[in-house]
Short mmCIF file of C-alpha atoms in Angstrom, two decimals:
data_model
loop_
_atom_site.label_atom_id
_atom_site.label_comp_id
_atom_site.label_asym_id
_atom_site.label_seq_id
_atom_site.Cartn_x
_atom_site.Cartn_y
_atom_site.Cartn_z
CA MET A 1 -0.04 -0.16 0.23
CA ARG A 2 2.91 2.31 0.39
CA SER A 3 4.27 1.67 -2.53
CA ARG A 4 1.03 2.42 -4.61
CA ALA A 5 0.25 5.68 -2.26
CA THR A 6 3.91 7.09 -3.20
CA GLU A 7 2.96 6.27 -7.19
CA LEU A 8 -0.18 7.94 -6.35
CA GLY A 9 1.66 11.23 -5.25
CA GLU A 10 4.00 11.49 -7.85
CA VAL A 11 1.23 10.56 -10.41
CA LYS A 12 -0.47 14.14 -8.88
CA ASP A 13 2.52 15.54 -8.60
CA ARG A 14 3.14 15.19 -12.75
CA ILE A 15 -0.25 16.54 -13.05
CA ARG A 16 0.00 19.66 -10.75
CA ARG A 17 3.30 20.35 -12.65
CA GLY A 18 2.24 19.97 -16.03
CA ALA A 19 4.28 19.76 -19.15
CA PRO A 20 7.68 21.50 -18.65
CA LYS A 21 7.85 22.92 -22.37
CA ALA A 22 3.94 23.48 -22.20
CA THR A 23 4.42 25.75 -19.17
CA GLU A 24 7.16 27.83 -21.06
CA ILE A 25 4.88 28.61 -24.02
CA GLN A 26 2.31 30.00 -21.66
CA HIS A 27 4.67 32.04 -19.61
CA ALA A 28 6.17 33.39 -22.99
CA LYS A 29 2.46 34.40 -24.04
CA GLY A 30 2.07 36.54 -20.60
CA LYS A 31 -0.29 34.18 -19.21
CA LEU A 32 -0.15 31.94 -16.17
CA THR A 33 -0.58 28.70 -15.46
CA VAL A 34 -3.75 26.95 -14.31
CA ARG A 35 -2.70 26.32 -11.09
CA GLU A 36 -1.24 29.51 -11.06
CA ARG A 37 -4.19 31.26 -11.08
CA LEU A 38 -6.30 29.03 -8.67
CA ASP A 39 -3.16 29.57 -6.06
CA LEU A 40 -4.03 33.76 -6.61
CA LEU A 41 -8.18 32.87 -6.67
CA PHE A 42 -8.34 30.71 -3.24
CA ASP A 43 -7.31 31.06 0.37
CA GLU A 44 -3.67 29.37 0.61
CA ASN A 45 -4.03 25.09 0.50
CA THR A 46 -7.49 25.18 0.34
CA PHE A 47 -8.12 24.11 -3.18
CA THR A 48 -9.86 20.20 -3.27
CA GLU A 49 -9.63 18.92 -6.72
CA ILE A 50 -11.86 16.44 -8.38
CA GLU A 51 -11.67 14.17 -11.29
CA PRO A 52 -7.87 14.81 -11.71
CA LEU A 53 -7.25 11.52 -13.70
CA ARG A 54 -9.88 11.70 -15.60
CA ARG A 55 -8.82 11.05 -19.58
CA HIS A 56 -10.83 10.79 -22.65
CA ARG A 57 -12.04 8.11 -24.68
CA ALA A 58 -12.47 9.57 -28.41
CA THR A 59 -10.68 7.90 -30.85
CA GLY A 60 -9.41 8.95 -34.82
CA PHE A 61 -7.55 11.84 -35.63
CA GLY A 62 -4.42 10.65 -33.22
CA LEU A 63 -6.36 11.24 -29.90
CA GLU A 64 -6.22 7.94 -29.07
CA ASP A 65 -2.33 8.06 -28.56
CA ARG A 66 -2.74 11.62 -26.55
CA ARG A 67 -4.73 10.79 -23.54
CA PRO A 68 -3.77 13.14 -20.85
CA GLU A 69 -4.90 13.50 -17.19
CA THR A 70 -7.25 16.12 -16.39
CA ASP A 71 -8.43 16.09 -20.35
CA GLY A 72 -7.80 19.85 -20.09
CA VAL A 73 -9.46 20.97 -17.38
CA VAL A 74 -9.31 21.33 -13.62
CA THR A 75 -12.55 21.15 -11.43
CA GLY A 76 -12.81 21.38 -7.62
CA TRP A 77 -13.67 23.89 -4.98
CA GLY A 78 -12.19 26.19 -2.45
CA LEU A 79 -12.16 28.76 0.22
CA VAL A 80 -12.32 32.73 -0.62
CA ASP A 81 -12.09 34.23 2.81
CA GLY A 82 -12.77 31.47 4.10
CA ARG A 83 -16.24 30.92 2.58
CA THR A 84 -16.44 28.02 -0.34
CA VAL A 85 -16.17 28.63 -4.15
CA PHE A 86 -16.34 26.21 -6.82
CA THR A 87 -14.49 26.77 -9.90
CA PHE A 88 -13.95 25.02 -13.44
CA ALA A 89 -10.54 26.38 -14.83
CA HIS A 90 -9.22 25.18 -18.47
CA ASP A 91 -5.87 24.53 -18.66
CA PHE A 92 -4.30 25.90 -21.91
CA ARG A 93 -1.06 23.62 -22.70
CA ILE A 94 -3.56 20.72 -22.88
CA PHE A 95 -5.42 20.60 -26.07
CA GLY A 96 -5.46 24.34 -26.04
CA GLY A 97 -8.23 24.20 -23.37
CA ALA A 98 -10.47 23.19 -26.16
CA LEU A 99 -13.79 21.28 -24.82
CA GLY A 100 -14.36 17.55 -26.04
CA GLU A 101 -16.87 15.46 -24.39
CA ALA A 102 -15.03 14.41 -20.85
CA HIS A 103 -13.75 17.49 -20.65
CA ALA A 104 -17.71 18.67 -20.65
CA GLN A 105 -18.40 16.50 -18.59
CA LYS A 106 -16.39 17.23 -15.42
CA ILE A 107 -17.96 21.11 -16.03
CA HIS A 108 -21.17 19.40 -15.71
CA LYS A 109 -20.57 17.85 -13.02
CA ILE A 110 -19.15 20.84 -10.98
CA MET A 111 -22.14 23.29 -11.89
CA ASP A 112 -24.16 20.62 -10.50
CA LEU A 113 -22.03 20.20 -7.08
CA ALA A 114 -22.16 24.38 -7.10
CA LEU A 115 -25.82 24.49 -7.50
CA ALA A 116 -26.58 21.51 -4.84
CA ALA A 117 -24.38 23.00 -2.55
CA GLY A 118 -25.29 27.02 -3.08
CA ALA A 119 -22.15 28.13 -3.39
CA PRO A 120 -20.34 30.77 -6.12
CA LEU A 121 -19.39 29.11 -9.24
CA VAL A 122 -16.52 30.81 -11.01
CA SER A 123 -15.25 30.20 -14.43
CA LEU A 124 -11.34 30.48 -15.23
CA ASN A 125 -11.91 30.76 -18.86
CA ASP A 126 -8.41 30.04 -21.26
CA GLY A 127 -9.97 27.87 -24.28
CA ALA A 128 -9.70 27.10 -28.15
CA GLY A 129 -14.02 26.24 -28.07
CA ALA A 130 -14.88 23.20 -29.25
CA ARG A 131 -12.88 19.91 -29.71
CA ILE A 132 -13.14 19.63 -33.42
CA GLN A 133 -11.78 16.12 -33.72
CA GLU A 134 -14.76 15.15 -31.30
CA GLY A 135 -17.48 16.83 -33.81
CA VAL A 136 -21.26 16.77 -32.11
CA SER A 137 -20.33 15.55 -28.87
CA ALA A 138 -17.96 18.91 -28.11
CA LEU A 139 -20.74 20.71 -29.29
CA ALA A 140 -23.58 18.80 -27.00
CA GLY A 141 -20.74 19.50 -23.97
CA TYR A 142 -21.38 23.09 -24.46
CA GLY A 143 -25.47 22.74 -25.07
CA GLY A 144 -25.07 21.17 -21.37
CA ILE A 145 -22.63 23.98 -19.51
CA PHE A 146 -25.34 26.74 -20.94
CA GLU A 147 -28.10 24.91 -19.56
CA ARG A 148 -26.88 24.73 -16.18
CA ASN A 149 -25.96 28.51 -16.54
CA THR A 150 -29.76 29.41 -17.32
CA ARG A 151 -30.54 27.13 -14.34
CA ALA A 152 -28.23 28.42 -11.96
CA SER A 153 -28.67 32.14 -12.95
CA GLY A 154 -30.19 34.08 -9.72
CA VAL A 155 -29.76 31.32 -7.63
CA ILE A 156 -26.05 31.18 -7.30
CA PRO A 157 -23.60 34.26 -8.10
CA GLN A 158 -21.38 33.07 -11.37
CA ILE A 159 -18.44 34.33 -12.29
CA SER A 160 -16.73 34.34 -15.37
CA VAL A 161 -12.77 35.35 -15.67
CA MET A 162 -11.43 35.83 -19.11
CA LEU A 163 -7.45 34.95 -19.34
CA GLY A 164 -7.07 33.54 -22.85
CA PRO A 165 -9.23 33.24 -25.93
CA CYS A 166 -13.14 32.59 -26.35
CA ALA A 167 -14.73 31.85 -29.75
CA GLY A 168 -17.46 30.73 -31.38
CA GLY A 169 -20.57 29.62 -29.34
CA ALA A 170 -18.07 28.82 -26.19
CA ALA A 171 -18.62 33.07 -25.64
CA TYR A 172 -22.27 32.39 -24.74
CA SER A 173 -21.43 30.72 -21.38
CA PRO A 174 -19.72 33.95 -19.93
CA ALA A 175 -22.58 35.88 -21.40
CA LEU A 176 -25.17 33.80 -19.67
CA THR A 177 -23.04 34.43 -16.18
CA ASP A 178 -23.21 37.76 -13.72
CA PHE A 179 -20.12 39.27 -14.24
CA VAL A 180 -17.58 39.01 -17.01
CA PHE A 181 -13.58 39.78 -16.01
CA MET A 182 -11.30 40.35 -18.53
CA VAL A 183 -7.38 41.14 -19.39
CA ARG A 184 -6.22 43.68 -21.45
CA GLU A 185 -3.89 41.84 -24.51
CA THR A 186 -4.46 37.93 -23.69
CA SER A 187 -8.00 37.59 -23.27
CA GLN A 188 -10.47 38.06 -26.21
CA MET A 189 -14.41 37.11 -27.05
CA PHE A 190 -15.81 36.74 -30.53
CA ILE A 191 -18.52 34.52 -31.85
CA THR A 192 -16.60 34.89 -35.20
CA GLY A 193 -12.82 35.61 -35.80
CA PRO A 194 -10.84 38.13 -37.54
CA ASP A 195 -10.03 35.39 -40.27
CA VAL A 196 -13.76 34.81 -40.83
CA VAL A 197 -14.80 38.41 -40.72
CA ARG A 198 -12.38 39.54 -43.32
CA ALA A 199 -13.74 36.76 -45.75
CA VAL A 200 -17.44 37.50 -45.24
CA THR A 201 -17.10 41.43 -45.17
CA GLY A 202 -13.62 42.03 -46.29
CA GLU A 203 -13.21 44.15 -42.96
CA GLU A 204 -9.26 44.06 -41.50
CA VAL A 205 -9.59 43.86 -37.65
CA THR A 206 -6.68 42.27 -35.04
CA GLN A 207 -7.97 39.70 -32.03
CA ASN A 208 -7.61 42.75 -29.92
CA GLY A 209 -9.40 44.98 -32.22
CA LEU A 210 -12.21 42.97 -32.78
CA GLY A 211 -12.87 40.96 -29.35
CA GLY A 212 -10.39 42.06 -26.53
CA ALA A 213 -10.68 43.23 -23.00
CA ASP A 214 -10.99 47.38 -23.63
CA VAL A 215 -13.86 46.60 -26.76
CA HIS A 216 -15.92 44.57 -24.54
CA ALA A 217 -15.75 46.92 -21.60
CA GLU A 218 -15.72 49.84 -23.70
CA THR A 219 -18.09 49.26 -26.47
CA SER A 220 -20.16 46.13 -26.58
CA GLY A 221 -20.48 46.01 -22.71
CA VAL A 222 -20.44 42.50 -22.60
CA ALA A 223 -17.08 42.54 -20.11
CA HIS A 224 -17.87 44.27 -16.46
CA PHE A 225 -14.45 44.68 -15.69
CA ALA A 226 -10.83 44.64 -17.89
CA TYR A 227 -7.86 44.89 -15.54
CA ASP A 228 -4.09 45.14 -17.16
CA ASP A 229 -2.97 41.64 -15.80
CA GLU A 230 -3.93 38.06 -14.20
CA GLN A 231 -2.64 38.73 -10.69
CA THR A 232 -5.06 42.43 -10.17
CA CYS A 233 -8.10 40.39 -12.01
CA LEU A 234 -8.33 37.56 -9.90
CA ARG A 235 -8.08 39.79 -6.79
CA GLU A 236 -10.88 42.10 -7.91
CA VAL A 237 -12.48 38.95 -8.10
CA ARG A 238 -12.07 37.83 -4.70
CA TYR A 239 -13.15 41.34 -3.69
CA LEU A 240 -16.48 40.92 -5.80
CA LEU A 241 -17.07 37.47 -3.75
CA SER A 242 -17.06 39.26 -0.65
CA LEU A 243 -19.77 41.48 -1.74
CA LEU A 244 -22.12 39.06 -2.85
CA PRO A 245 -23.90 36.04 -0.74
CA ALA A 246 -23.58 32.34 -1.15
CA ASN A 247 -27.03 31.71 -3.13
CA ASN A 248 -30.23 33.77 -3.18
CA ARG A 249 -31.24 32.32 0.42
CA GLU A 250 -28.43 34.38 1.88
CA MET A 251 -28.10 38.14 2.65
CA PRO A 252 -24.74 39.50 1.40
CA PRO A 253 -22.04 39.17 3.87
CA PHE A 254 -21.94 42.32 6.72
CA ALA A 255 -18.79 43.88 7.29
CA ALA A 256 -18.56 46.45 10.17
CA GLY A 257 -16.60 49.15 9.58
CA ASP A 258 -15.02 52.02 11.57
CA ASP A 259 -16.85 54.43 8.96
CA SER A 260 -19.32 56.11 12.00
CA ALA A 261 -23.27 55.98 10.32
CA ASP A 262 -23.38 59.31 11.98
CA ARG A 263 -20.53 61.46 10.48
CA ARG A 264 -22.02 63.74 8.50
CA CYS A 265 -21.13 64.55 4.84
CA GLU A 266 -20.33 68.13 4.68
CA GLU A 267 -18.77 68.03 1.54
CA LEU A 268 -22.18 67.45 -0.09
CA LEU A 269 -22.95 71.03 0.53
CA ASP A 270 -20.37 72.04 -1.97
CA LEU A 271 -19.89 69.07 -4.62
CA VAL A 272 -23.31 69.57 -6.33
CA PRO A 273 -23.72 73.08 -7.74
CA LEU A 274 -27.42 74.20 -7.47
CA ASP A 275 -27.81 75.41 -10.81
CA GLY A 276 -29.11 72.14 -12.41
CA SER A 277 -27.13 72.49 -15.64
CA ARG A 278 -24.06 72.23 -14.54
CA PRO A 279 -22.28 69.16 -14.24
CA TYR A 280 -20.80 67.49 -10.99
CA ASP A 281 -18.86 64.17 -10.95
CA MET A 282 -21.65 62.14 -9.04
CA ARG A 283 -18.93 59.13 -8.07
CA ARG A 284 -17.46 61.64 -5.57
CA VAL A 285 -21.30 62.38 -4.12
CA ILE A 286 -21.26 58.25 -3.72
CA GLU A 287 -17.39 58.37 -2.44
CA GLU A 288 -19.03 60.72 0.35
CA ILE A 289 -21.77 58.69 1.34
CA VAL A 290 -20.67 55.16 1.52
CA ASP A 291 -18.16 53.55 4.13
CA ASP A 292 -14.82 54.41 3.41
CA GLY A 293 -15.72 56.00 0.35
CA GLU A 294 -14.99 52.34 -1.13
CA LEU A 295 -16.80 51.28 -4.27
CA MET A 296 -16.77 48.53 -7.24
CA GLU A 297 -18.07 50.05 -9.92
CA ILE A 298 -19.98 47.29 -12.45
CA HIS A 299 -19.36 48.54 -16.51
CA ALA A 300 -17.34 51.69 -15.61
CA ARG A 301 -16.97 52.40 -18.91
CA TRP A 302 -19.62 51.56 -20.63
CA ALA A 303 -22.63 53.47 -20.81
CA THR A 304 -21.18 56.42 -18.61
CA SER A 305 -24.50 58.22 -17.94
CA ILE A 306 -25.30 56.20 -15.25
CA ILE A 307 -23.32 54.74 -12.95
CA CYS A 308 -24.33 51.27 -11.14
CA THR A 309 -21.69 49.86 -7.78
CA PHE A 310 -21.40 48.21 -4.86
CA ALA A 311 -20.51 49.86 -1.96
CA ARG A 312 -21.24 49.37 1.97
CA LEU A 313 -23.76 51.73 4.22
CA GLY A 314 -23.25 50.82 7.75
CA GLY A 315 -21.55 47.27 7.12
CA GLN A 316 -24.01 46.27 4.49
CA VAL A 317 -23.93 45.82 1.08
CA VAL A 318 -25.86 48.06 -1.33
CA GLY A 319 -26.29 48.02 -5.23
CA ILE A 320 -26.20 52.08 -6.09
CA VAL A 321 -27.90 52.99 -9.28
CA ALA A 322 -27.13 56.65 -10.15
CA ASN A 323 -27.18 59.30 -12.97
CA GLN A 324 -23.87 60.45 -14.10
CA PRO A 325 -24.31 64.37 -15.11
CA GLN A 326 -20.84 64.80 -16.02
CA SER A 327 -21.76 62.38 -19.22
CA PHE A 328 -24.42 63.32 -21.43
CA ALA A 329 -25.98 65.69 -18.43
CA GLY A 330 -26.72 61.78 -16.70
CA VAL A 331 -29.70 61.08 -19.59
CA LEU A 332 -31.22 57.63 -19.75
CA ASP A 333 -30.60 55.75 -23.52
CA ILE A 334 -30.61 52.50 -24.79
CA HIS A 335 -27.58 51.36 -23.04
CA SER A 336 -28.10 53.12 -19.84
CA SER A 337 -31.20 51.34 -19.37
CA GLU A 338 -30.05 48.60 -20.36
CA LYS A 339 -27.11 48.39 -18.10
CA ALA A 340 -29.25 49.68 -14.99
CA ALA A 341 -32.05 47.15 -15.85
CA ARG A 342 -29.47 44.06 -15.20
CA PHE A 343 -27.70 45.87 -12.47
CA VAL A 344 -30.99 45.66 -10.68
CA GLN A 345 -32.29 42.06 -11.58
CA MET A 346 -28.78 40.63 -10.24
CA CYS A 347 -29.30 43.24 -6.51
CA ASP A 348 -32.84 41.76 -6.42
CA ALA A 349 -31.99 38.02 -7.08
CA PHE A 350 -29.12 38.39 -4.65
CA ASN A 351 -30.67 39.88 -1.55
CA VAL A 352 -29.01 43.29 -2.34
CA PRO A 353 -31.04 46.21 -1.32
CA LEU A 354 -30.99 49.64 -3.64
CA VAL A 355 -30.32 52.85 -3.38
CA THR A 356 -31.14 55.11 -6.01
CA LEU A 357 -29.44 58.76 -6.63
CA VAL A 358 -31.60 60.85 -9.12
CA ASP A 359 -30.06 63.41 -11.23
CA VAL A 360 -32.06 63.02 -14.78
CA PRO A 361 -33.23 65.62 -17.74
CA GLY A 362 -35.23 62.74 -19.21
CA PHE A 363 -34.65 60.26 -21.65
CA LEU A 364 -32.26 60.74 -24.68
CA PRO A 365 -34.12 62.07 -27.73
CA GLY A 366 -32.91 61.64 -31.07
CA VAL A 367 -33.95 59.49 -34.23
CA ASN A 368 -31.00 57.02 -33.71
CA GLN A 369 -32.64 56.55 -30.57
CA GLU A 370 -36.12 55.52 -31.05
CA HIS A 371 -35.21 53.65 -34.37
CA GLY A 372 -32.70 51.40 -31.97
CA GLY A 373 -35.84 51.04 -29.47
CA ILE A 374 -35.32 53.26 -26.79
CA ILE A 375 -38.95 52.60 -25.67
CA ARG A 376 -38.77 48.91 -24.75
CA HIS A 377 -34.98 49.52 -23.54
CA GLY A 378 -35.92 51.94 -21.00
CA ALA A 379 -38.89 49.54 -20.37
CA LYS A 380 -36.44 46.99 -19.50
CA LEU A 381 -35.28 49.27 -16.34
CA LEU A 382 -38.98 50.24 -15.59
CA TYR A 383 -39.83 46.65 -15.47
CA ALA A 384 -36.67 45.49 -13.32
CA TYR A 385 -37.78 47.84 -10.36
CA CYS A 386 -41.09 47.31 -10.41
CA ASN A 387 -40.27 43.50 -9.99
CA ALA A 388 -37.84 43.87 -7.37
CA THR A 389 -38.69 43.34 -3.73
CA VAL A 390 -35.52 43.93 -1.97
CA PRO A 391 -35.63 47.26 0.04
CA ARG A 392 -35.50 50.58 -2.05
CA ILE A 393 -34.73 53.62 -1.23
CA GLN A 394 -34.55 56.89 -3.87
CA LEU A 395 -32.89 60.32 -3.29
CA ILE A 396 -33.38 62.97 -5.80
CA LEU A 397 -30.31 65.56 -5.66
CA ARG A 398 -31.45 67.96 -8.17
CA LYS A 399 -33.67 67.61 -10.94
CA ALA A 400 -35.71 65.03 -12.05
CA TYR A 401 -37.88 65.21 -14.98
CA GLY A 402 -40.71 63.52 -16.76
CA GLY A 403 -40.59 59.61 -17.61
CA ALA A 404 -37.23 59.18 -16.39
CA TYR A 405 -38.00 60.55 -12.88
CA ILE A 406 -40.68 57.72 -12.61
CA VAL A 407 -38.56 55.28 -14.03
CA MET A 408 -35.30 55.82 -11.78
CA ASP A 409 -37.38 54.03 -8.91
CA SER A 410 -39.96 56.63 -7.89
CA ARG A 411 -42.37 56.27 -5.20
CA SER A 412 -45.20 55.33 -7.87
CA ILE A 413 -43.52 52.52 -9.04
CA GLY A 414 -42.81 50.63 -5.26
CA SER A 415 -39.80 52.63 -3.73
CA ASP A 416 -39.99 51.91 -0.44
CA LEU A 417 -38.66 55.45 0.62
CA SER A 418 -37.95 58.56 -1.30
CA TYR A 419 -35.84 61.51 -0.29
CA ALA A 420 -34.83 64.54 -1.33
CA TRP A 421 -32.30 67.39 -1.07
CA PRO A 422 -33.61 70.99 -0.80
CA ALA A 423 -32.50 71.82 -4.64
CA ASN A 424 -35.11 69.41 -5.91
CA GLU A 425 -36.97 70.13 -9.13
CA ILE A 426 -39.54 67.53 -10.13
CA ALA A 427 -41.68 67.97 -12.62
CA VAL A 428 -42.67 66.64 -16.62
CA MET A 429 -40.41 68.80 -18.00
CA GLY A 430 -37.89 71.39 -17.28
CA ALA A 431 -39.26 75.10 -16.29
CA GLU A 432 -38.17 77.05 -19.90
CA GLY A 433 -39.53 74.00 -21.72
CA ALA A 434 -42.85 74.12 -19.39
CA ALA A 435 -43.64 77.41 -19.83
CA ASN A 436 -43.01 77.74 -24.01
CA VAL A 437 -46.11 74.92 -23.67
CA VAL A 438 -48.42 76.35 -21.42
CA PHE A 439 -48.15 79.61 -21.59
CA ARG A 440 -47.46 79.91 -25.72
CA ARG A 441 -50.21 81.91 -26.36
CA ARG A 442 -49.34 84.42 -23.41
CA ILE A 443 -46.08 84.80 -24.48
CA ALA A 444 -46.46 84.95 -28.48
CA ALA A 445 -49.04 88.23 -27.80
CA ALA A 446 -46.81 89.73 -25.17
CA ASP A 447 -45.09 93.01 -26.54
CA ASP A 448 -41.77 91.77 -24.95
CA PRO A 449 -42.06 87.67 -25.31
CA ALA A 450 -38.56 87.55 -24.14
CA GLU A 451 -38.96 89.47 -21.15
CA MET A 452 -42.99 87.55 -20.95
CA ARG A 453 -41.20 83.99 -21.13
CA GLY A 454 -38.86 84.50 -18.37
CA ARG A 455 -41.30 85.75 -15.85
CA LEU A 456 -43.52 83.24 -16.66
CA VAL A 457 -40.38 80.84 -15.91
CA LYS A 458 -40.56 81.98 -12.29
CA GLU A 459 -43.95 81.75 -11.90
CA TYR A 460 -43.92 77.90 -13.04
CA LYS A 461 -41.23 77.56 -10.97
CA ALA A 462 -42.71 78.93 -7.87
CA GLU A 463 -45.51 76.82 -8.29
CA LEU A 464 -44.80 73.44 -9.19
CA MET A 465 -41.15 73.02 -8.84
CA HIS A 466 -40.65 74.61 -5.34
CA PRO A 467 -38.10 72.09 -3.38
CA TYR A 468 -41.23 71.07 -1.35
CA TYR A 469 -44.06 70.50 -4.00
CA ALA A 470 -43.75 66.65 -4.12
CA ALA A 471 -43.13 66.01 -0.26
CA GLU A 472 -46.67 68.17 0.58
CA ARG A 473 -48.16 65.61 -2.04
CA GLY A 474 -46.62 62.37 -0.16
CA LEU A 475 -44.44 61.78 -3.27
CA VAL A 476 -41.71 62.27 -1.44
CA ASP A 477 -40.78 61.29 2.37
CA ASP A 478 -38.67 64.29 3.26
CA VAL A 479 -36.53 66.76 2.24
CA ILE A 480 -33.26 66.47 4.29
CA ASP A 481 -30.07 67.92 4.56
CA PRO A 482 -27.18 66.80 2.36
CA ALA A 483 -24.91 66.70 5.19
CA GLU A 484 -27.14 64.01 6.80
CA THR A 485 -27.62 62.00 3.73
CA ARG A 486 -25.53 58.88 4.53
CA THR A 487 -27.20 58.93 8.36
CA VAL A 488 -30.49 59.09 6.87
CA LEU A 489 -29.67 56.20 4.39
CA ILE A 490 -28.49 53.72 6.80
CA ARG A 491 -31.15 54.08 9.39
CA SER A 492 -33.64 53.40 6.75
CA LEU A 493 -32.12 50.31 5.38
CA ALA A 494 -31.71 49.29 9.24
CA MET A 495 -35.34 49.59 9.55
CA LEU A 496 -36.04 47.96 5.98
CA ASN A 497 -33.78 45.28 7.11
CA ARG A 498 -36.61 42.30 7.88
CA LYS A 499 -38.87 43.68 4.67
CA HIS A 500 -40.45 40.88 3.06
CA ALA A 501 -42.45 41.71 0.13
CA THR A 502 -44.08 38.67 -2.21
CA LEU A 503 -44.53 38.84 -6.33
CA PRO A 504 -48.25 37.27 -7.55
CA THR A 505 -47.42 33.48 -8.18
CA ARG A 506 -46.43 32.57 -11.96
CA LYS A 507 -43.89 30.35 -14.34
CA HIS A 508 -41.78 33.91 -14.71
CA GLY A 509 -42.61 37.31 -16.09
CA ASN A 510 -42.35 38.62 -19.85
CA PRO A 511 -39.89 41.24 -19.37
CA PRO A 512 -39.38 43.62 -22.33
CA LEU A 513 -36.45 42.36 -25.29
#
């Protein structure tokens, strides 16, 4: 038995080391090996691997002579900050990480275990797609992954980390998960590669130009995060996991800090200009309010007129949705509506309370927006908020006009509490536009139309847009001192901590596409 145990140890040690030549090639590409990545992801000496001895049984095209252990994917579980997390990680050194039947079965098994155990699943993707030599068996393996991604959606957090190529149908698994991380220069995602694009359309493009990290973080919105190196990327994955519950039956981890719940935010009195047409950086407002100024922003470089970020308030994880006046005046458009809608849905699925900071002039006008479907895209955000049962708090900083005010979690669509700063202007539209419509004839008939317009604008503001108009009608719960915002939000979240709301019995809703 001792000799057998020694032999087993030698086999497993060889599997963990991998082929030296293949390791050199991996490092030469600026990439870590699969084992090095797992060491960065998990707490030290906590990773438990399953099926390390698995080998494929395919024949033909020389496969019967190449049967390495693991079959190009490492699966198992470990601890991240003491909490259980499951993973599957491609090993590009073996078959280029390409997926075959045995490879897929290993992934199916670990996904089933993650769902059964109610723990997050992190995939480390560095593979060349389907193993062509295994034909339809490989394609069926991807189908099994997609089905499991969908079944686990909203039940356990699913995080895809792109550390190499991901092409063709393989790209749809990350697209079905909650978060996608990418590394610049070494990771790419696309359905058809540059060669196919060139042959079909005549367009010349590089792999990074077609599906690199910056493209997906800024243009397509496929990637939520992009980093310069794998070490930083995996460190941020660990941080994200610290903000998420293990599953949809648990609350996000509470982390008490030294930032007092009663801290006054005097800086807010100077950060936000009273003039609604002047821009400012909403991120600075959020940093002033939340614990220790720490944020983890989602899609920071895509659809920049809206901010979606995780943070903590009084130790409690919250999801913050906020208009960004520094970008397109904070309007809602097609992309910002989609971005916020998905974030709201994700927070609701995993019991993360929502705080919405409003400074919105409306929806972006234009032919391209209308023809692009701003109606149905804006309705996605409306649907997401109306469907959310987590604690929801709205705070109106300055302007909140028209349908965009309603969509940004107003009391009328179910926000639990709505607060406003004393500079708030809640109206169907801005005073200038409203006066032009309401008083059109009086302005046209006046001897001095400009003077008349100015006087009527002031009159309209005084009557319908003063800071207490909505509060007088119960549409805002209170008008608060901006310096007390942090305290008010933390106390409100504490009160709503045991909120329980149910939706009508149904198979599922039918949200706008």
